[in-house]
Amino acid sequence: AQKVTQAQTEISVVEKEDVTLDCVYETRDTTYYLFWYKQPPSGELVFLIRRNSFDEQNEISGRYSWNFQKSTSSFNFTITASQVVDSAVYFCAPRTGSARQLTFGSGTQLTVLP
Amino acid sequence: KAGVTQTPRYLIKTRGQQVTLSCSPISGHRSVSWYQQTPGQGLQFLFEYFSETQRNKGNFPGRFSGRQFSNSRSEMNVSTLELGDSALYLCASSLADEQYFGPGTRLTVT
Protein backbone atom coordinates (compact mmCIF):
# COMPACT_ATOMS: atom_id res chain seq x y z
CA ALA A 1 0.00 0.00 0.00
CA GLN A 2 1.15 3.55 -0.58
CA LYS A 3 0.37 6.72 1.28
CA VAL A 4 1.06 10.36 0.47
CA THR A 5 0.77 12.92 3.25
CA GLN A 6 0.78 16.68 3.10
CA ALA A 7 0.47 17.56 6.77
CA GLN A 8 0.32 21.31 6.24
CA THR A 9 -3.24 22.27 5.40
CA GLU A 10 -2.66 26.02 5.17
CA ILE A 11 0.42 28.23 5.21
CA SER A 12 0.47 32.00 5.23
CA VAL A 13 3.61 34.04 4.61
CA VAL A 14 4.48 37.62 3.84
CA GLU A 15 5.83 38.44 0.41
CA LYS A 16 9.58 37.83 -0.04
CA GLU A 17 9.70 35.19 2.70
CA ASP A 18 10.89 31.69 1.84
CA VAL A 19 8.37 28.89 2.31
CA THR A 20 8.77 25.11 2.36
CA LEU A 21 5.95 22.71 1.59
CA ASP A 22 6.22 19.22 3.05
CA CYS A 23 5.29 15.91 1.48
CA VAL A 24 5.84 12.40 2.79
CA TYR A 25 5.38 9.43 0.48
CA GLU A 26 5.39 5.98 2.02
CA THR A 27 5.63 3.05 -0.35
CA ARG A 28 7.32 -0.31 -0.73
CA ASP A 29 8.01 0.40 -4.36
CA THR A 30 11.64 1.10 -5.12
CA THR A 31 11.02 2.97 -8.35
CA TYR A 32 8.60 5.86 -8.54
CA TYR A 33 8.21 9.44 -9.64
CA LEU A 34 7.21 12.40 -7.52
CA PHE A 35 5.50 15.45 -8.95
CA TRP A 36 4.51 18.82 -7.57
CA TYR A 37 1.56 20.68 -9.05
CA LYS A 38 0.14 24.11 -8.32
CA GLN A 39 -3.57 24.95 -8.54
CA PRO A 40 -4.33 28.67 -8.58
CA PRO A 41 -7.90 29.93 -8.04
CA SER A 42 -8.62 29.47 -11.75
CA GLY A 43 -8.61 25.72 -11.11
CA GLU A 44 -6.09 24.50 -13.67
CA LEU A 45 -3.33 22.25 -12.30
CA VAL A 46 0.08 23.54 -13.32
CA PHE A 47 3.03 21.13 -13.47
CA LEU A 48 6.03 22.37 -11.46
CA ILE A 49 8.64 19.66 -10.99
CA ARG A 50 9.31 15.94 -11.28
CA ARG A 51 11.82 13.77 -9.44
CA ASN A 52 12.78 10.13 -9.80
CA SER A 53 13.17 7.89 -6.77
CA PHE A 54 16.66 6.89 -7.78
CA ASP A 55 17.93 10.47 -7.97
CA GLU A 56 18.35 12.16 -4.60
CA GLN A 57 20.31 15.12 -5.90
CA ASN A 58 18.64 18.31 -4.77
CA GLU A 59 18.02 20.89 -7.44
CA ILE A 60 17.18 24.52 -7.87
CA SER A 61 15.21 26.07 -10.70
CA GLY A 62 14.72 29.78 -10.45
CA ARG A 63 12.87 30.47 -7.21
CA TYR A 64 11.96 26.78 -6.79
CA SER A 65 14.09 24.16 -5.10
CA TRP A 66 13.36 20.69 -3.81
CA ASN A 67 14.83 18.37 -1.26
CA PHE A 68 14.23 14.66 -1.76
CA GLN A 69 15.32 12.22 0.95
CA LYS A 70 14.43 8.64 0.16
CA SER A 71 15.44 7.41 3.63
CA THR A 72 12.70 9.50 5.28
CA SER A 73 10.25 9.37 2.34
CA SER A 74 10.16 13.15 2.25
CA PHE A 75 9.92 15.28 -0.86
CA ASN A 76 9.87 18.93 0.18
CA PHE A 77 9.41 21.90 -2.09
CA THR A 78 10.71 25.39 -1.34
CA ILE A 79 9.77 28.70 -2.88
CA THR A 80 12.37 31.40 -2.34
CA ALA A 81 11.35 35.06 -2.08
CA SER A 82 7.65 34.28 -2.35
CA GLN A 83 5.36 36.50 -4.38
CA VAL A 84 1.63 37.17 -4.17
CA VAL A 85 1.16 35.27 -7.45
CA ASP A 86 2.48 32.15 -5.74
CA SER A 87 -0.76 31.98 -3.74
CA ALA A 88 -2.36 28.66 -4.69
CA VAL A 89 -2.96 25.13 -3.52
CA TYR A 90 0.12 22.96 -3.96
CA PHE A 91 -0.19 19.22 -4.48
CA CYS A 92 2.38 16.50 -4.13
CA ALA A 93 1.58 13.60 -6.45
CA PRO A 94 3.54 10.36 -6.63
CA ARG A 95 3.31 7.87 -9.45
CA THR A 96 4.50 4.27 -9.49
CA GLY A 97 4.94 1.75 -12.23
CA SER A 98 4.33 2.36 -15.89
CA ALA A 99 0.80 3.69 -15.50
CA ARG A 100 0.18 7.41 -15.76
CA GLN A 101 -2.07 7.42 -12.70
CA LEU A 102 -1.17 10.09 -10.17
CA THR A 103 -2.09 9.80 -6.50
CA PHE A 104 -2.57 13.28 -5.13
CA GLY A 105 -1.97 14.45 -1.60
CA SER A 106 -4.61 16.53 0.12
CA GLY A 107 -2.85 19.75 -0.85
CA THR A 108 -1.45 22.76 0.99
CA GLN A 109 -3.11 26.14 0.61
CA LEU A 110 -0.38 28.76 0.38
CA THR A 111 -1.32 32.39 0.87
CA VAL A 112 1.30 35.04 0.23
CA LEU A 113 0.38 38.37 1.73
CA PRO A 114 1.62 41.68 0.26
CA LYS B 1 1.62 25.06 -28.79
CA ALA B 2 -1.97 24.98 -27.58
CA GLY B 3 -2.63 23.45 -24.20
CA VAL B 4 -5.22 20.94 -23.14
CA THR B 5 -8.74 22.14 -23.82
CA GLN B 6 -11.90 20.97 -22.13
CA THR B 7 -15.49 21.65 -23.06
CA PRO B 8 -17.79 22.74 -21.71
CA ARG B 9 -16.23 24.74 -18.87
CA TYR B 10 -19.39 24.81 -16.80
CA LEU B 11 -22.38 22.52 -16.76
CA ILE B 12 -25.53 22.25 -14.70
CA LYS B 13 -27.50 19.02 -14.84
CA THR B 14 -30.38 17.46 -12.98
CA ARG B 15 -30.12 14.28 -10.95
CA GLY B 16 -30.78 11.24 -13.14
CA GLN B 17 -29.57 12.85 -16.35
CA GLN B 18 -26.40 11.91 -18.18
CA VAL B 19 -23.52 14.12 -19.24
CA THR B 20 -20.63 13.97 -21.69
CA LEU B 21 -17.43 15.95 -21.20
CA SER B 22 -14.81 16.48 -23.87
CA CYS B 23 -11.04 16.82 -23.75
CA SER B 24 -8.61 17.71 -26.53
CA PRO B 25 -5.00 16.88 -25.60
CA ILE B 26 -1.88 18.77 -26.54
CA SER B 27 -0.96 18.02 -30.13
CA GLY B 28 1.15 14.85 -30.31
CA HIS B 29 0.12 13.58 -26.88
CA ARG B 30 -1.47 10.14 -27.06
CA SER B 31 -2.24 9.56 -23.40
CA VAL B 32 -5.27 11.18 -21.79
CA SER B 33 -6.21 10.81 -18.13
CA TRP B 34 -9.29 11.99 -16.27
CA TYR B 35 -9.53 13.07 -12.62
CA GLN B 36 -12.38 14.12 -10.38
CA GLN B 37 -11.86 16.81 -7.76
CA THR B 38 -14.29 17.31 -4.89
CA PRO B 39 -13.87 19.13 -1.56
CA GLY B 40 -14.46 15.93 0.36
CA GLN B 41 -12.43 13.37 -1.61
CA GLY B 42 -9.82 15.62 -3.19
CA LEU B 43 -8.30 14.67 -6.52
CA GLN B 44 -9.06 11.13 -7.61
CA PHE B 45 -8.04 9.26 -10.73
CA LEU B 46 -10.86 8.12 -13.01
CA PHE B 47 -9.21 6.47 -16.01
CA GLU B 48 -6.48 6.73 -18.59
CA TYR B 49 -6.63 6.17 -22.32
CA PHE B 50 -3.79 5.54 -24.71
CA SER B 51 -4.20 4.92 -28.43
CA GLU B 52 -7.98 4.50 -28.04
CA THR B 53 -7.59 1.84 -25.32
CA GLN B 54 -8.38 2.20 -21.66
CA ARG B 55 -5.12 1.45 -19.93
CA ASN B 56 -5.99 2.04 -16.32
CA LYS B 57 -9.14 2.67 -14.30
CA GLY B 58 -9.74 4.13 -10.87
CA ASN B 59 -12.22 3.04 -8.24
CA PHE B 60 -15.40 4.56 -9.63
CA PRO B 61 -18.77 2.95 -10.39
CA GLY B 62 -19.68 1.80 -13.88
CA ARG B 63 -21.74 4.96 -14.39
CA PHE B 64 -18.46 6.63 -15.24
CA SER B 65 -17.12 5.69 -18.64
CA GLY B 66 -14.89 7.13 -21.28
CA ARG B 67 -13.45 6.68 -24.70
CA GLN B 68 -10.69 8.01 -26.88
CA PHE B 69 -10.81 8.70 -30.58
CA SER B 70 -8.16 8.15 -33.24
CA ASN B 71 -7.12 11.82 -33.01
CA SER B 72 -6.49 11.31 -29.25
CA ARG B 73 -9.45 13.45 -28.24
CA SER B 74 -11.28 11.91 -25.32
CA GLU B 75 -14.74 12.01 -23.85
CA MET B 76 -16.03 10.90 -20.52
CA ASN B 77 -19.63 10.11 -19.79
CA VAL B 78 -21.50 9.95 -16.51
CA SER B 79 -24.91 8.33 -16.60
CA THR B 80 -27.70 8.60 -14.03
CA LEU B 81 -26.16 11.59 -12.34
CA GLU B 82 -26.18 11.82 -8.56
CA LEU B 83 -25.74 14.89 -6.38
CA GLY B 84 -22.34 13.55 -5.33
CA ASP B 85 -21.09 13.73 -8.89
CA SER B 86 -20.87 17.50 -8.58
CA ALA B 87 -17.19 18.17 -9.02
CA LEU B 88 -14.43 19.66 -11.10
CA TYR B 89 -13.45 17.15 -13.78
CA LEU B 90 -9.90 17.55 -14.99
CA CYS B 91 -8.34 16.07 -18.06
CA ALA B 92 -4.58 15.64 -18.49
CA SER B 93 -2.52 14.71 -21.50
CA SER B 94 1.00 13.37 -21.57
CA LEU B 95 3.70 12.45 -24.01
CA ALA B 96 6.24 11.14 -21.52
CA ASP B 97 6.20 11.37 -17.74
CA GLU B 98 4.68 14.78 -17.06
CA GLN B 99 0.94 15.25 -17.24
CA TYR B 100 -0.42 18.59 -18.41
CA PHE B 101 -3.86 19.51 -17.23
CA GLY B 102 -6.70 21.38 -18.84
CA PRO B 103 -8.81 24.04 -17.09
CA GLY B 104 -11.45 21.52 -16.10
CA THR B 105 -15.20 21.22 -16.42
CA ARG B 106 -17.20 22.32 -13.40
CA LEU B 107 -20.25 20.03 -13.18
CA THR B 108 -23.09 20.89 -10.84
CA VAL B 109 -25.84 18.35 -10.29
CA THR B 110 -29.08 19.68 -8.82
XYZ file of N, CA and C in Angstrom:
672
model
N 0.846 -1.195 0.000
C 0.000 0.000 0.000
C 0.883 1.248 0.000
N 0.386 2.307 -0.544
C 1.151 3.547 -0.583
C 0.333 4.652 0.054
N 1.054 5.635 0.594
C 0.371 6.718 1.283
C 1.138 8.013 1.058
N 0.436 9.046 0.653
C 1.062 10.358 0.470
C 0.421 11.337 1.436
N 1.254 12.030 2.204
C 0.770 12.921 3.252
C 1.313 14.331 3.082
N 0.409 15.270 3.041
C 0.777 16.685 3.102
C 0.171 17.212 4.401
N 0.968 17.244 5.441
C 0.469 17.557 6.771
C 0.052 19.021 6.921
N 0.650 19.889 6.139
C 0.320 21.306 6.238
C -0.937 21.599 5.425
N -1.996 21.981 6.109
C -3.236 22.275 5.405
C -3.185 23.678 4.808
N -2.730 24.638 5.615
C -2.658 26.021 5.174
C -1.367 26.654 5.683
N -0.760 27.466 4.822
C 0.419 28.231 5.210
C 0.207 29.655 4.737
N 0.567 30.597 5.601
C 0.466 31.998 5.232
C 1.818 32.667 5.468
N 2.331 33.352 4.481
C 3.611 34.043 4.615
C 3.471 35.446 4.045
N 4.438 36.262 4.382
C 4.478 37.618 3.835
C 5.404 37.609 2.623
N 5.051 38.368 1.654
C 5.832 38.437 0.414
C 7.323 38.574 0.710
N 8.122 37.860 -0.095
C 9.575 37.827 -0.038
C 10.107 36.831 0.987
N 9.248 36.251 1.800
C 9.699 35.194 2.705
C 9.885 33.905 1.913
N 10.755 33.021 2.419
C 10.885 31.690 1.840
C 9.859 30.785 2.511
N 9.353 29.809 1.748
C 8.367 28.891 2.315
C 8.645 27.486 1.806
N 8.547 26.517 2.708
C 8.771 25.109 2.361
C 7.503 24.314 2.569
N 7.142 23.563 1.548
C 5.954 22.715 1.589
C 6.410 21.271 1.762
N 5.789 20.575 2.717
C 6.225 19.225 3.053
C 5.359 18.162 2.379
N 6.000 17.057 2.044
C 5.285 15.909 1.481
C 6.014 14.644 1.913
N 5.258 13.693 2.416
C 5.836 12.403 2.791
C 5.140 11.327 1.982
N 5.931 10.503 1.308
C 5.382 9.430 0.482
C 5.911 8.101 0.982
N 5.017 7.286 1.489
C 5.391 5.984 2.022
C 4.947 4.907 1.041
N 5.914 4.121 0.613
C 5.625 3.053 -0.348
C 6.686 1.973 -0.251
N 6.338 0.777 -0.679
C 7.316 -0.306 -0.726
C 7.963 -0.375 -2.109
N 7.424 0.378 -3.030
C 8.010 0.401 -4.362
C 9.387 1.044 -4.303
N 10.285 0.542 -5.105
C 11.635 1.105 -5.120
C 11.816 2.100 -6.250
N 10.936 2.037 -7.223
C 11.016 2.965 -8.348
C 9.707 3.727 -8.473
N 9.794 5.036 -8.417
C 8.598 5.858 -8.543
C 9.011 7.272 -8.931
N 8.019 8.034 -9.322
C 8.210 9.442 -9.643
C 7.412 10.285 -8.646
N 7.910 11.464 -8.386
C 7.206 12.397 -7.519
C 7.031 13.713 -8.259
N 5.834 14.217 -8.247
C 5.505 15.454 -8.950
C 4.951 16.479 -7.961
N 5.173 17.726 -8.276
C 4.509 18.822 -7.566
C 3.702 19.596 -8.597
N 2.441 19.876 -8.221
C 1.556 20.683 -9.046
C 1.044 21.849 -8.222
N 0.694 22.908 -8.927
C 0.138 24.114 -8.315
C -1.249 24.339 -8.907
N -2.215 24.667 -8.056
C -3.566 24.945 -8.538
C -3.982 26.332 -8.064
N -3.880 27.318 -8.935
C -4.332 28.673 -8.584
C -5.851 28.722 -8.539
N -6.431 29.831 -8.123
C -7.899 29.934 -8.037
C -8.624 29.619 -9.344
N -7.968 29.762 -10.464
C -8.616 29.474 -11.754
C -8.950 27.990 -11.893
N -8.273 27.138 -11.128
C -8.606 25.716 -11.110
C -7.684 24.814 -11.901
N -6.946 25.337 -12.840
C -6.090 24.495 -13.675
C -4.845 24.055 -12.907
N -4.531 22.778 -12.953
C -3.329 22.253 -12.304
C -2.120 22.553 -13.183
N -1.114 23.160 -12.579
C 0.085 23.538 -13.315
C 1.254 22.674 -12.848
N 1.885 21.978 -13.797
C 3.033 21.131 -13.473
C 4.216 22.009 -13.062
N 4.879 21.626 -11.948
C 6.031 22.374 -11.463
C 7.329 21.597 -11.620
N 7.397 20.425 -10.965
C 8.642 19.658 -10.994
C 8.360 18.164 -10.943
N 9.353 17.387 -11.349
C 9.312 15.936 -11.280
C 10.643 15.420 -10.771
N 10.605 14.426 -9.897
C 11.824 13.775 -9.443
C 11.668 12.268 -9.542
N 12.770 11.589 -9.776
C 12.776 10.131 -9.801
C 13.262 9.609 -8.454
N 12.808 8.448 -8.069
C 13.168 7.892 -6.772
C 14.634 7.520 -6.676
N 15.266 7.310 -7.798
C 16.663 6.893 -7.779
C 17.619 8.075 -7.883
N 17.093 9.283 -7.867
C 17.929 10.474 -7.975
C 17.657 11.371 -6.775
N 18.565 11.362 -5.804
C 18.348 12.163 -4.604
C 19.067 13.505 -4.660
N 19.617 13.842 -5.797
C 20.305 15.124 -5.897
C 19.286 16.257 -5.816
N 19.534 17.181 -4.908
C 18.641 18.314 -4.769
C 18.912 19.324 -5.873
N 17.863 19.988 -6.315
C 18.017 20.893 -7.440
C 17.335 22.225 -7.179
N 17.759 23.194 -7.947
C 17.175 24.520 -7.872
C 16.813 24.952 -9.286
N 15.630 25.531 -9.415
C 15.213 26.065 -10.705
C 14.555 27.401 -10.452
N 15.272 28.458 -10.716
C 14.723 29.778 -10.446
C 14.457 29.961 -8.965
N 13.231 30.276 -8.617
C 12.871 30.466 -7.206
C 12.440 29.154 -6.546
N 12.378 28.082 -7.320
C 11.957 26.783 -6.794
C 13.167 25.904 -6.480
N 13.083 25.186 -5.384
C 14.087 24.161 -5.096
C 13.394 23.018 -4.388
N 13.985 21.836 -4.467
C 13.362 20.692 -3.812
C 14.399 19.824 -3.163
N 13.972 19.208 -2.099
C 14.825 18.375 -1.264
C 14.169 17.009 -1.152
N 14.786 16.006 -1.763
C 14.233 14.655 -1.760
C 15.128 13.769 -0.935
N 14.574 13.148 0.113
C 15.324 12.220 0.954
C 14.579 10.893 0.990
N 15.098 9.923 0.272
C 14.431 8.636 0.164
C 14.374 7.921 1.502
N 15.381 8.122 2.348
C 15.437 7.412 3.630
C 14.280 7.791 4.547
N 13.803 9.031 4.428
C 12.699 9.496 5.277
C 11.406 9.644 4.484
N 11.437 9.272 3.214
C 10.249 9.366 2.338
C 9.741 10.787 2.192
N 10.614 11.763 2.329
C 10.161 13.155 2.252
C 10.588 13.818 0.946
N 9.695 14.599 0.425
C 9.920 15.282 -0.857
C 9.411 16.699 -0.674
N 10.285 17.572 -0.173
C 9.872 18.929 0.180
C 10.192 19.920 -0.918
N 9.353 20.919 -1.006
C 9.412 21.896 -2.088
C 9.508 23.292 -1.477
N 10.491 24.068 -1.905
C 10.714 25.394 -1.339
C 10.575 26.475 -2.390
N 9.862 27.514 -2.037
C 9.768 28.702 -2.881
C 10.567 29.796 -2.194
N 11.527 30.339 -2.884
C 12.365 31.398 -2.339
C 11.797 32.755 -2.733
N 11.849 33.704 -1.797
C 11.355 35.059 -2.078
C 9.949 35.003 -2.660
N 9.025 34.499 -1.878
C 7.654 34.277 -2.347
C 7.018 35.570 -2.867
N 6.079 35.379 -3.793
C 5.357 36.501 -4.384
C 3.858 36.254 -4.240
N 3.088 37.306 -4.319
C 1.634 37.170 -4.172
C 1.065 36.193 -5.199
N 1.650 36.171 -6.387
C 1.160 35.271 -7.449
C 1.427 33.804 -7.144
N 2.234 33.542 -6.134
C 2.483 32.146 -5.736
C 1.323 31.588 -4.913
N 0.396 32.431 -4.526
C -0.756 31.978 -3.743
C -1.548 30.962 -4.552
N -1.695 29.764 -3.991
C -2.363 28.663 -4.689
C -2.400 27.465 -3.756
N -3.036 26.411 -4.226
C -2.961 25.128 -3.521
C -1.875 24.302 -4.208
N -0.989 23.742 -3.426
C 0.125 22.960 -3.957
C -0.093 21.488 -3.618
N 0.023 20.651 -4.646
C -0.192 19.220 -4.480
C 1.084 18.447 -4.766
N 1.335 17.489 -3.911
C 2.375 16.500 -4.129
C 1.675 15.286 -4.732
N 2.263 14.696 -5.770
C 1.582 13.599 -6.453
C 2.578 12.542 -6.905
N 2.657 11.435 -6.202
C 3.543 10.356 -6.631
C 2.899 9.498 -7.706
N 3.765 8.795 -8.428
C 3.311 7.869 -9.449
C 4.237 6.674 -9.461
N 3.675 5.479 -9.460
C 4.505 4.273 -9.488
C 4.193 3.455 -10.714
N 5.136 2.641 -11.101
C 4.935 1.748 -12.226
C 4.871 2.480 -13.550
N 4.370 1.793 -14.547
C 4.334 2.363 -15.891
C 3.046 3.129 -16.161
N 2.063 2.981 -15.289
C 0.800 3.685 -15.500
C 0.974 5.181 -15.263
N 0.116 5.960 -15.893
C 0.180 7.411 -15.758
C -0.568 7.912 -14.530
N -1.216 7.021 -13.816
C -2.066 7.416 -12.699
C -1.295 8.134 -11.617
N -1.749 9.323 -11.253
C -1.167 10.088 -10.168
C -2.037 9.935 -8.931
N -1.386 9.805 -7.777
C -2.092 9.795 -6.505
C -1.787 11.120 -5.816
N -2.791 11.944 -5.660
C -2.567 13.278 -5.126
C -2.683 13.317 -3.611
N -1.818 14.146 -3.008
C -1.969 14.447 -1.598
C -3.161 15.366 -1.414
N -3.442 15.707 -0.166
C -4.614 16.531 0.123
C -4.390 18.005 -0.187
N -3.146 18.386 -0.455
C -2.853 19.753 -0.853
C -2.557 20.681 0.314
N -1.773 21.706 0.017
C -1.452 22.756 0.987
C -1.825 24.096 0.393
N -2.706 24.808 1.066
C -3.113 26.145 0.614
C -2.059 27.150 1.055
N -1.378 27.742 0.091
C -0.377 28.762 0.383
C -0.956 30.134 0.079
N -0.891 31.007 1.065
C -1.318 32.394 0.873
C -0.117 33.288 1.106
N 0.207 34.093 0.107
C 1.302 35.039 0.225
C 0.698 36.431 0.341
N 0.951 37.059 1.460
C 0.375 38.372 1.728
C 1.313 39.480 1.269
N 0.764 40.566 0.737
C 1.620 41.675 0.263
C 2.219 42.444 1.420
N 2.418 26.275 -28.701
C 1.623 25.060 -28.789
C 0.418 25.198 -27.878
N -0.759 24.864 -28.375
C -1.970 24.983 -27.585
C -1.948 23.957 -26.466
N -2.564 24.351 -25.334
C -2.631 23.452 -24.204
C -3.804 22.513 -24.306
N -4.090 21.847 -23.205
C -5.222 20.936 -23.138
C -6.506 21.766 -23.052
N -7.471 21.426 -23.869
C -8.739 22.139 -23.817
C -9.850 21.201 -23.383
N -10.770 21.749 -22.604
C -11.897 20.972 -22.127
C -13.184 21.754 -22.382
N -14.182 21.029 -22.837
C -15.485 21.654 -23.056
C -16.593 20.757 -22.525
N -17.677 21.324 -22.012
C -17.788 22.745 -21.712
C -17.023 23.103 -20.438
N -16.918 24.340 -20.096
C -16.229 24.743 -18.868
C -17.140 24.621 -17.660
N -18.415 24.888 -17.883
C -19.388 24.810 -16.802
C -20.633 24.087 -17.305
N -21.231 23.334 -16.384
C -22.377 22.522 -16.764
C -23.274 22.340 -15.550
N -24.556 22.515 -15.766
C -25.528 22.249 -14.700
C -26.496 21.196 -15.206
N -26.622 20.117 -14.453
C -27.500 19.015 -14.841
C -28.387 18.647 -13.658
N -29.429 17.918 -13.995
C -30.376 17.457 -12.978
C -30.087 16.006 -12.639
N -30.309 15.658 -11.403
C -30.116 14.280 -10.949
C -30.859 13.313 -11.880
N -30.187 12.241 -12.252
C -30.778 11.244 -13.135
C -30.405 11.420 -14.603
N -29.984 12.618 -14.968
C -29.575 12.845 -16.355
C -28.191 12.250 -16.600
N -27.760 12.322 -17.848
C -26.396 11.909 -18.178
C -25.648 13.098 -18.764
N -24.323 13.010 -18.756
C -23.519 14.118 -19.242
C -22.280 13.585 -19.955
N -21.847 14.319 -20.953
C -20.628 13.972 -21.688
C -19.688 15.167 -21.669
N -18.454 14.919 -21.247
C -17.430 15.954 -21.197
C -16.363 15.625 -22.234
N -15.784 16.671 -22.803
C -14.814 16.479 -23.874
C -13.451 17.040 -23.507
N -12.414 16.395 -24.011
C -11.039 16.823 -23.748
C -10.209 16.682 -25.017
N -9.530 17.760 -25.394
C -8.609 17.706 -26.528
C -7.193 17.848 -25.992
N -6.353 16.835 -26.172
C -5.001 16.883 -25.604
C -4.082 17.804 -26.395
N -2.920 18.021 -25.838
C -1.880 18.766 -26.541
C -1.501 17.980 -27.792
N -1.281 18.680 -28.877
C -0.957 18.020 -30.133
C 0.244 17.082 -29.964
N 0.077 15.837 -30.412
C 1.154 14.852 -30.311
C 1.073 13.983 -29.067
N 0.282 14.391 -28.093
C 0.118 13.584 -26.879
C -0.916 12.497 -27.130
N -0.565 11.257 -26.787
C -1.469 10.142 -27.058
C -2.144 9.596 -25.801
N -1.653 10.033 -24.648
C -2.244 9.557 -23.399
C -3.127 10.653 -22.813
N -4.336 10.251 -22.432
C -5.270 11.177 -21.789
C -5.780 10.534 -20.513
N -5.708 11.287 -19.423
C -6.211 10.811 -18.135
C -7.289 11.755 -17.630
N -8.204 11.205 -16.852
C -9.289 11.994 -16.270
C -9.222 11.886 -14.753
N -9.505 13.013 -14.078
C -9.534 13.068 -12.623
C -10.779 13.811 -12.173
N -11.261 13.429 -11.013
C -12.376 14.117 -10.379
C -11.864 14.831 -9.135
N -12.270 16.073 -8.952
C -11.855 16.811 -7.758
C -13.077 17.297 -7.004
N -13.213 16.869 -5.758
C -14.290 17.314 -4.889
C -13.696 17.784 -3.570
N -14.399 18.658 -2.847
C -13.870 19.131 -1.556
C -13.679 17.987 -0.557
N -14.528 16.994 -0.623
C -14.456 15.925 0.358
C -13.426 14.853 0.048
N -13.320 14.469 -1.209
C -12.429 13.374 -1.609
C -11.141 13.835 -2.265
N -11.034 15.113 -2.552
C -9.824 15.615 -3.191
C -9.751 15.197 -4.651
N -8.534 15.039 -5.129
C -8.300 14.669 -6.522
C -8.195 13.157 -6.632
N -9.049 12.579 -7.457
C -9.061 11.129 -7.614
C -8.998 10.759 -9.088
N -8.226 9.739 -9.370
C -8.041 9.258 -10.735
C -9.266 8.489 -11.199
N -9.724 8.818 -12.421
C -10.864 8.118 -13.007
C -10.399 7.022 -13.974
N -9.751 7.431 -15.043
C -9.213 6.471 -16.014
C -8.202 7.138 -16.923
N -7.474 6.272 -17.628
C -6.483 6.727 -18.591
C -6.672 5.997 -19.913
N -6.545 6.745 -20.982
C -6.628 6.172 -22.322
C -5.348 6.423 -23.080
N -4.977 5.427 -23.863
C -3.790 5.542 -24.709
C -4.089 4.816 -26.007
N -3.926 5.514 -27.116
C -4.203 4.918 -28.433
C -5.562 4.221 -28.449
N -6.575 4.931 -27.993
C -7.976 4.498 -28.042
C -8.293 3.337 -27.101
N -7.367 2.955 -26.246
C -7.593 1.842 -25.325
C -7.510 2.337 -23.888
N -8.448 1.859 -23.071
C -8.375 2.203 -21.655
C -7.243 1.408 -21.027
N -6.298 2.109 -20.458
C -5.118 1.448 -19.926
C -5.175 1.262 -18.420
N -5.942 2.098 -17.776
C -5.993 2.045 -16.317
C -7.310 2.656 -15.869
N -7.843 2.169 -14.759
C -9.136 2.667 -14.296
C -9.087 2.815 -12.786
N -9.667 3.898 -12.299
C -9.740 4.134 -10.867
C -10.947 3.449 -10.264
N -11.158 3.695 -8.993
C -12.218 3.037 -8.238
C -13.509 3.855 -8.289
N -14.136 3.851 -9.439
C -15.396 4.560 -9.626
C -16.436 3.588 -10.169
N -17.724 3.854 -9.902
C -18.768 2.946 -10.395
C -18.854 2.951 -11.913
N -19.559 1.963 -12.435
C -19.682 1.798 -13.878
C -20.426 2.931 -14.574
N -21.060 3.804 -13.783
C -21.742 4.962 -14.390
C -20.752 5.905 -15.065
N -19.519 5.797 -14.665
C -18.458 6.630 -15.238
C -17.763 5.825 -16.342
N -17.757 6.372 -17.524
C -17.119 5.687 -18.638
C -16.419 6.707 -19.517
N -15.597 6.218 -20.401
C -14.886 7.131 -21.279
C -14.511 6.446 -22.578
N -13.976 7.240 -23.462
C -13.446 6.681 -24.703
C -12.446 7.670 -25.293
N -11.672 7.158 -26.207
C -10.694 8.006 -26.881
C -10.795 7.743 -28.381
N -10.684 8.797 -29.136
C -10.808 8.701 -30.582
C -9.430 8.618 -31.232
N -9.427 8.350 -32.525
C -8.160 8.154 -33.241
C -7.293 9.416 -33.242
N -7.908 10.582 -33.067
C -7.117 11.820 -33.012
C -6.698 12.156 -31.579
N -6.854 11.210 -30.664
C -6.493 11.312 -29.246
C -7.466 12.118 -28.397
N -8.422 12.763 -29.018
C -9.447 13.448 -28.236
C -10.199 12.419 -27.395
N -10.625 12.853 -26.222
C -11.280 11.912 -25.315
C -12.580 12.493 -24.794
N -13.491 11.627 -24.495
C -14.741 12.011 -23.848
C -14.950 11.139 -22.633
N -15.578 11.719 -21.619
C -16.034 10.897 -20.516
C -17.524 11.123 -20.331
N -18.187 10.082 -19.942
C -19.632 10.110 -19.788
C -20.009 9.674 -18.372
N -20.963 10.371 -17.806
C -21.503 9.949 -16.514
C -22.999 9.782 -16.707
N -23.484 8.599 -16.443
C -24.912 8.332 -16.595
C -25.593 8.378 -15.235
N -26.885 8.575 -15.252
C -27.701 8.601 -14.032
C -27.021 9.434 -12.948
N -26.883 10.704 -13.226
C -26.159 11.594 -12.336
C -26.734 11.617 -10.928
N -25.819 11.695 -9.975
C -26.177 11.819 -8.563
C -25.622 13.153 -8.049
N -26.192 13.610 -6.943
C -25.737 14.887 -6.384
C -24.235 14.855 -6.095
N -23.751 13.697 -5.673
C -22.340 13.550 -5.326
C -21.395 13.612 -6.505
N -21.941 13.633 -7.706
C -21.088 13.732 -8.895
C -20.701 15.176 -9.181
N -21.260 16.094 -8.431
C -20.875 17.502 -8.575
C -19.397 17.632 -8.249
N -18.640 18.141 -9.190
C -17.186 18.173 -9.020
C -16.551 18.947 -10.156
N -15.240 19.151 -10.004
C -14.430 19.659 -11.103
C -13.790 18.447 -11.768
N -14.022 18.272 -13.043
C -13.452 17.153 -13.784
C -12.287 17.658 -14.624
N -11.131 17.105 -14.342
C -9.901 17.546 -14.987
C -9.377 16.480 -15.927
N -8.938 16.931 -17.060
C -8.343 16.069 -18.063
C -6.858 16.420 -18.160
N -6.022 15.405 -18.353
C -4.585 15.637 -18.491
C -4.056 14.851 -19.667
N -3.147 15.452 -20.404
C -2.522 14.706 -21.495
C -1.027 14.600 -21.229
N -0.433 13.553 -21.773
C 0.999 13.370 -21.567
C 1.642 12.706 -22.775
N 2.892 13.066 -22.968
C 3.705 12.454 -24.006
C 4.722 11.512 -23.370
N 5.279 11.944 -22.265
C 6.242 11.140 -21.518
C 5.766 11.034 -20.072
N 6.533 11.541 -19.150
C 6.196 11.371 -17.740
C 5.297 12.456 -17.177
N 5.478 13.687 -17.639
C 4.679 14.777 -17.057
C 3.281 14.786 -17.639
N 2.311 15.082 -16.781
C 0.935 15.251 -17.240
C 0.601 16.734 -17.218
N -0.035 17.188 -18.293
C -0.422 18.591 -18.409
C -1.939 18.664 -18.388
N -2.431 19.486 -17.481
C -3.864 19.513 -17.228
C -4.578 20.628 -17.981
N -5.829 20.372 -18.277
C -6.703 21.382 -18.835
C -7.346 22.186 -17.724
N -8.186 23.158 -18.090
C -8.808 24.036 -17.092
C -9.938 23.379 -16.316
N -10.401 22.238 -16.807
C -11.453 21.520 -16.101
C -12.859 21.885 -16.545
N -13.774 20.993 -16.230
C -15.204 21.224 -16.421
C -15.854 21.179 -15.050
N -16.513 22.255 -14.702
C -17.199 22.317 -13.402
C -18.622 21.805 -13.606
N -18.932 20.638 -13.060
C -20.245 20.026 -13.176
C -21.011 20.211 -11.872
N -22.201 20.739 -11.992
C -23.088 20.888 -10.842
C -24.335 20.073 -11.098
N -24.654 19.180 -10.173
C -25.842 18.345 -10.288
C -26.863 18.815 -9.244
N -28.054 19.166 -9.734
C -29.083 19.678 -8.819
C -30.248 18.695 -8.703
